[in-house]
């Protein structure tokens, strides 16, 4: 058996309110769930982006918890890549720069063989320092 897709992706943030505003206002994602001080979840295409206050997710739920999600978390800057066409990447770059969000890298990937076809990527940071990317899916042969 092989998984058919990634349903959720998680990033851990240091300022949940600033991160919510960034993903909602700058990236235009729709909030679908929120627990004050713990998490905010967004719809992103066919998947879901989970933003967690890392400190709040490190603790095990009480034995009688309605949703007994095991503890989890990460330390440091994470990474997430959003799919975009070449035209969309150009528009995203202009959109981000208009909001004074620095573009850390902008380049064309080489082909790595049968599994990739090159393509453009841009990298930038969210308010918690996570590395975000817009890339053409063809970098992975998709």
GROMACS .gro file of C-alpha atoms in nm:
model
  142
    1UNK     CA    1   0.000   0.000   0.000
    2UNK     CA    2   0.107   0.356  -0.071
    3UNK     CA    3  -0.049   0.678   0.066
    4UNK     CA    4  -0.243   0.863  -0.204
    5UNK     CA    5  -0.167   1.218  -0.088
    6UNK     CA    6  -0.059   1.436   0.203
    7UNK     CA    7  -0.375   1.553   0.376
    8UNK     CA    8  -0.221   1.785   0.635
    9UNK     CA    9   0.106   1.973   0.668
   10UNK     CA   10   0.209   2.134   0.996
   11UNK     CA   11   0.429   2.427   1.084
   12UNK     CA   12   0.514   2.537   1.437
   13UNK     CA   13   0.502   2.909   1.507
   14UNK     CA   14   0.612   3.142   1.783
   15UNK     CA   15   0.336   3.402   1.745
   16UNK     CA   16   0.003   3.243   1.656
   17UNK     CA   17  -0.182   3.574   1.603
   18UNK     CA   18   0.085   3.721   1.371
   19UNK     CA   19   0.103   3.391   1.183
   20UNK     CA   20  -0.274   3.372   1.142
   21UNK     CA   21  -0.279   3.724   1.001
   22UNK     CA   22   0.007   3.647   0.761
   23UNK     CA   23  -0.142   3.327   0.621
   24UNK     CA   24  -0.492   3.475   0.601
   25UNK     CA   25  -0.415   3.827   0.478
   26UNK     CA   26  -0.094   3.783   0.277
   27UNK     CA   27  -0.140   3.431   0.141
   28UNK     CA   28  -0.521   3.445   0.129
   29UNK     CA   29  -0.583   3.112   0.303
   30UNK     CA   30  -0.921   3.043   0.464
   31UNK     CA   31  -0.931   2.969   0.838
   32UNK     CA   32  -1.129   2.649   0.898
   33UNK     CA   33  -1.058   2.587   1.269
   34UNK     CA   34  -0.896   2.768   1.558
   35UNK     CA   35  -0.821   2.707   1.925
   36UNK     CA   36  -0.700   3.024   2.096
   37UNK     CA   37  -0.336   2.994   2.199
   38UNK     CA   38  -0.297   2.644   2.051
   39UNK     CA   39  -0.359   2.629   1.677
   40UNK     CA   40  -0.514   2.774   1.364
   41UNK     CA   41  -0.594   2.555   1.062
   42UNK     CA   42  -0.630   2.671   0.701
   43UNK     CA   43  -0.773   2.522   0.383
   44UNK     CA   44  -0.504   2.508   0.115
   45UNK     CA   45  -0.618   2.356  -0.213
   46UNK     CA   46  -0.715   1.994  -0.152
   47UNK     CA   47  -0.523   1.986   0.178
   48UNK     CA   48  -0.501   2.155   0.515
   49UNK     CA   49  -0.221   2.366   0.662
   50UNK     CA   50  -0.194   2.333   1.040
   51UNK     CA   51  -0.019   2.608   1.238
   52UNK     CA   52   0.058   2.515   1.596
   53UNK     CA   53   0.193   2.699   1.896
   54UNK     CA   54   0.470   2.442   1.948
   55UNK     CA   55   0.473   2.483   2.325
   56UNK     CA   56   0.100   2.405   2.350
   57UNK     CA   57   0.129   2.080   2.150
   58UNK     CA   58   0.412   1.928   2.354
   59UNK     CA   59   0.183   1.830   2.639
   60UNK     CA   60  -0.016   1.506   2.642
   61UNK     CA   61  -0.393   1.547   2.652
   62UNK     CA   62  -0.573   1.453   2.973
   63UNK     CA   63  -0.683   1.088   2.997
   64UNK     CA   64  -1.047   1.182   2.936
   65UNK     CA   65  -0.974   1.405   2.633
   66UNK     CA   66  -1.240   1.399   2.363
   67UNK     CA   67  -0.962   1.410   2.098
   68UNK     CA   68  -0.660   1.221   2.236
   69UNK     CA   69  -0.404   1.358   1.988
   70UNK     CA   70  -0.053   1.256   2.099
   71UNK     CA   71   0.199   1.531   2.183
   72UNK     CA   72   0.407   1.667   1.893
   73UNK     CA   73   0.615   1.966   1.798
   74UNK     CA   74   0.935   2.090   1.642
   75UNK     CA   75   1.205   2.338   1.729
   76UNK     CA   76   1.353   2.580   1.478
   77UNK     CA   77   1.254   2.694   1.135
   78UNK     CA   78   1.041   2.457   0.928
   79UNK     CA   79   0.980   2.452   0.556
   80UNK     CA   80   0.671   2.431   0.336
   81UNK     CA   81   0.641   2.460  -0.040
   82UNK     CA   82   0.326   2.575  -0.221
   83UNK     CA   83   0.266   2.466  -0.582
   84UNK     CA   84   0.244   2.744  -0.840
   85UNK     CA   85   0.283   2.791  -1.214
   86UNK     CA   86   0.560   3.012  -1.352
   87UNK     CA   87   0.307   3.294  -1.409
   88UNK     CA   88   0.170   3.255  -1.056
   89UNK     CA   89   0.522   3.265  -0.910
   90UNK     CA   90   0.586   3.597  -1.087
   91UNK     CA   91   0.261   3.734  -0.945
   92UNK     CA   92   0.337   3.598  -0.596
   93UNK     CA   93   0.680   3.758  -0.602
   94UNK     CA   94   0.531   4.098  -0.688
   95UNK     CA   95   0.256   4.050  -0.427
   96UNK     CA   96   0.506   3.965  -0.152
   97UNK     CA   97   0.745   4.245  -0.243
   98UNK     CA   98   0.456   4.496  -0.243
   99UNK     CA   99   0.403   4.395   0.122
  100UNK     CA  100   0.775   4.434   0.204
  101UNK     CA  101   0.823   4.060   0.243
  102UNK     CA  102   1.177   3.982   0.132
  103UNK     CA  103   1.245   3.719  -0.130
  104UNK     CA  104   1.544   3.520  -0.004
  105UNK     CA  105   1.603   3.320  -0.321
  106UNK     CA  106   1.464   3.312  -0.674
  107UNK     CA  107   1.611   3.056  -0.912
  108UNK     CA  108   1.558   2.783  -1.169
  109UNK     CA  109   1.612   2.426  -1.057
  110UNK     CA  110   1.815   2.199  -1.284
  111UNK     CA  111   1.670   1.870  -1.405
  112UNK     CA  112   1.767   1.581  -1.177
  113UNK     CA  113   1.683   1.310  -1.429
  114UNK     CA  114   1.356   1.134  -1.500
  115UNK     CA  115   1.198   1.241  -1.170
  116UNK     CA  116   1.233   1.616  -1.225
  117UNK     CA  117   1.204   1.868  -1.504
  118UNK     CA  118   1.361   2.183  -1.363
  119UNK     CA  119   1.141   2.479  -1.274
  120UNK     CA  120   1.138   2.803  -1.076
  121UNK     CA  121   1.124   2.853  -0.699
  122UNK     CA  122   1.103   3.159  -0.477
  123UNK     CA  123   1.171   3.148  -0.103
  124UNK     CA  124   1.054   3.383   0.173
  125UNK     CA  125   0.981   3.371   0.550
  126UNK     CA  126   0.668   3.379   0.762
  127UNK     CA  127   0.657   3.585   1.085
  128UNK     CA  128   0.801   3.290   1.285
  129UNK     CA  129   1.094   3.244   1.049
  130UNK     CA  130   0.962   2.935   0.871
  131UNK     CA  131   1.097   2.902   0.518
  132UNK     CA  132   0.816   2.917   0.263
  133UNK     CA  133   0.847   2.846  -0.106
  134UNK     CA  134   0.641   2.873  -0.421
  135UNK     CA  135   0.763   2.628  -0.683
  136UNK     CA  136   0.657   2.478  -1.011
  137UNK     CA  137   0.547   2.118  -0.957
  138UNK     CA  138   0.764   2.012  -1.249
  139UNK     CA  139   1.068   2.039  -1.018
  140UNK     CA  140   0.944   1.698  -0.897
  141UNK     CA  141   0.829   1.577  -1.235
  142UNK     CA  142   0.465   1.657  -1.164
   0.00000   0.00000   0.00000
